[in-house]
């Protein structure tokens, strides 16, 4: 098969690989589409902890395809069945797993991180992933390219949950990358009062406006809290999601929050840069709820797939480029630039 592999010299190359052979319990998938994520760009830069120097592995964790061979014993996955793959395989027995936090599993395996992923013509799904429910049948009629948005949407579904958004709320989204824009779409779909998107790039601000943001602001023009207060009659935002890895933005959110607001630090900060000033009194006197979210569970992925099936046209504009596997270098180049939202590799195109 053809694959876009991280090779031992740290360079990603399109290479010929032996076809994977599914063993008892496993599934083999013909990959239809795999989205390029920030994680993959990090791998390509040689900065991902699961890809230390010397690693030979195929990334790609936002994968959809069609079952090629079913040795799982589960008849739902007959050859030809379209499937989306939730990437994180929780062990089910560690403490976080026992508490329903499979995304925080202490021994997790992950498609494209700890074993070969979806930037290839075929993807082998290990037995535990099949039994854990990582493989989801794509509802009939849902385009597979659009279904490849399941995983990033799952991350956002998880990130929005603690914000408990109501139609009375003003939501502030910091960062209009794919994640921030998905948060905008999901929040609008569910009924939110008003959405303010903060973003430095004018191109991304205009996309946010096209996708339904009520207001967009440039935090470089004037301090974020001032602009948010101006747009909310002095109250501040009721719900805030931080989808940009900039420490100053995290600090600013507390000053942009309404009384009783919920804030999710969705983004992580670069390692070693996590300590930032946060005014504890704003949390105390404002009864702010400050939380985080990371990765996603199979349940989050199932919810995301339902959302996509319900309104595929809502999310379709997020896919701005697709490339065949042979042009994976160009696909990554496109994903690195600021112009595109979601870039897909379609290995069977
Ligand atoms: Zn991803
Ligand atoms: Zn676990």
PDB file of C-alpha atoms and ligand atoms in Angstrom, residues 35-40 61-62 87 151-152 155 179 296 342, ligand 1:
ATOM      1  CA  UNK A  35      -7.975  15.094   7.875  1.00  0.00           C
ATOM      2  CA  UNK A  36      -4.732  16.881   8.681  1.00  0.00           C
ATOM      3  CA  UNK A  37      -4.750  18.181  12.237  1.00  0.00           C
ATOM      4  CA  UNK A  38      -2.426  20.415  14.260  1.00  0.00           C
ATOM      5  CA  UNK A  39      -1.161  17.221  15.874  1.00  0.00           C
ATOM      6  CA  UNK A  40       0.031  15.956  12.488  1.00  0.00           C
ATOM      7  CA  UNK A  61      -6.162  10.097  13.202  1.00  0.00           C
ATOM      8  CA  UNK A  62      -9.178  11.766  11.563  1.00  0.00           C
ATOM      9  CA  UNK A  87      -8.858   7.504  17.476  1.00  0.00           C
ATOM     10  CA  UNK A 151     -12.915  13.665  15.469  1.00  0.00           C
ATOM     11  CA  UNK A 152     -12.310  17.447  15.531  1.00  0.00           C
ATOM     12  CA  UNK A 155     -13.141  17.464  20.577  1.00  0.00           C
ATOM     13  CA  UNK A 179     -11.542  24.298  16.239  1.00  0.00           C
ATOM     14  CA  UNK A 296     -12.226  13.055  23.234  1.00  0.00           C
ATOM     15  CA  UNK A 342      -9.519  21.622   7.044  1.00  0.00           C
TER      16      UNK A 342
HETATM   17 ZN1  LIG B   1      -7.308  15.885  15.208  1.00  0.00          ZN
END
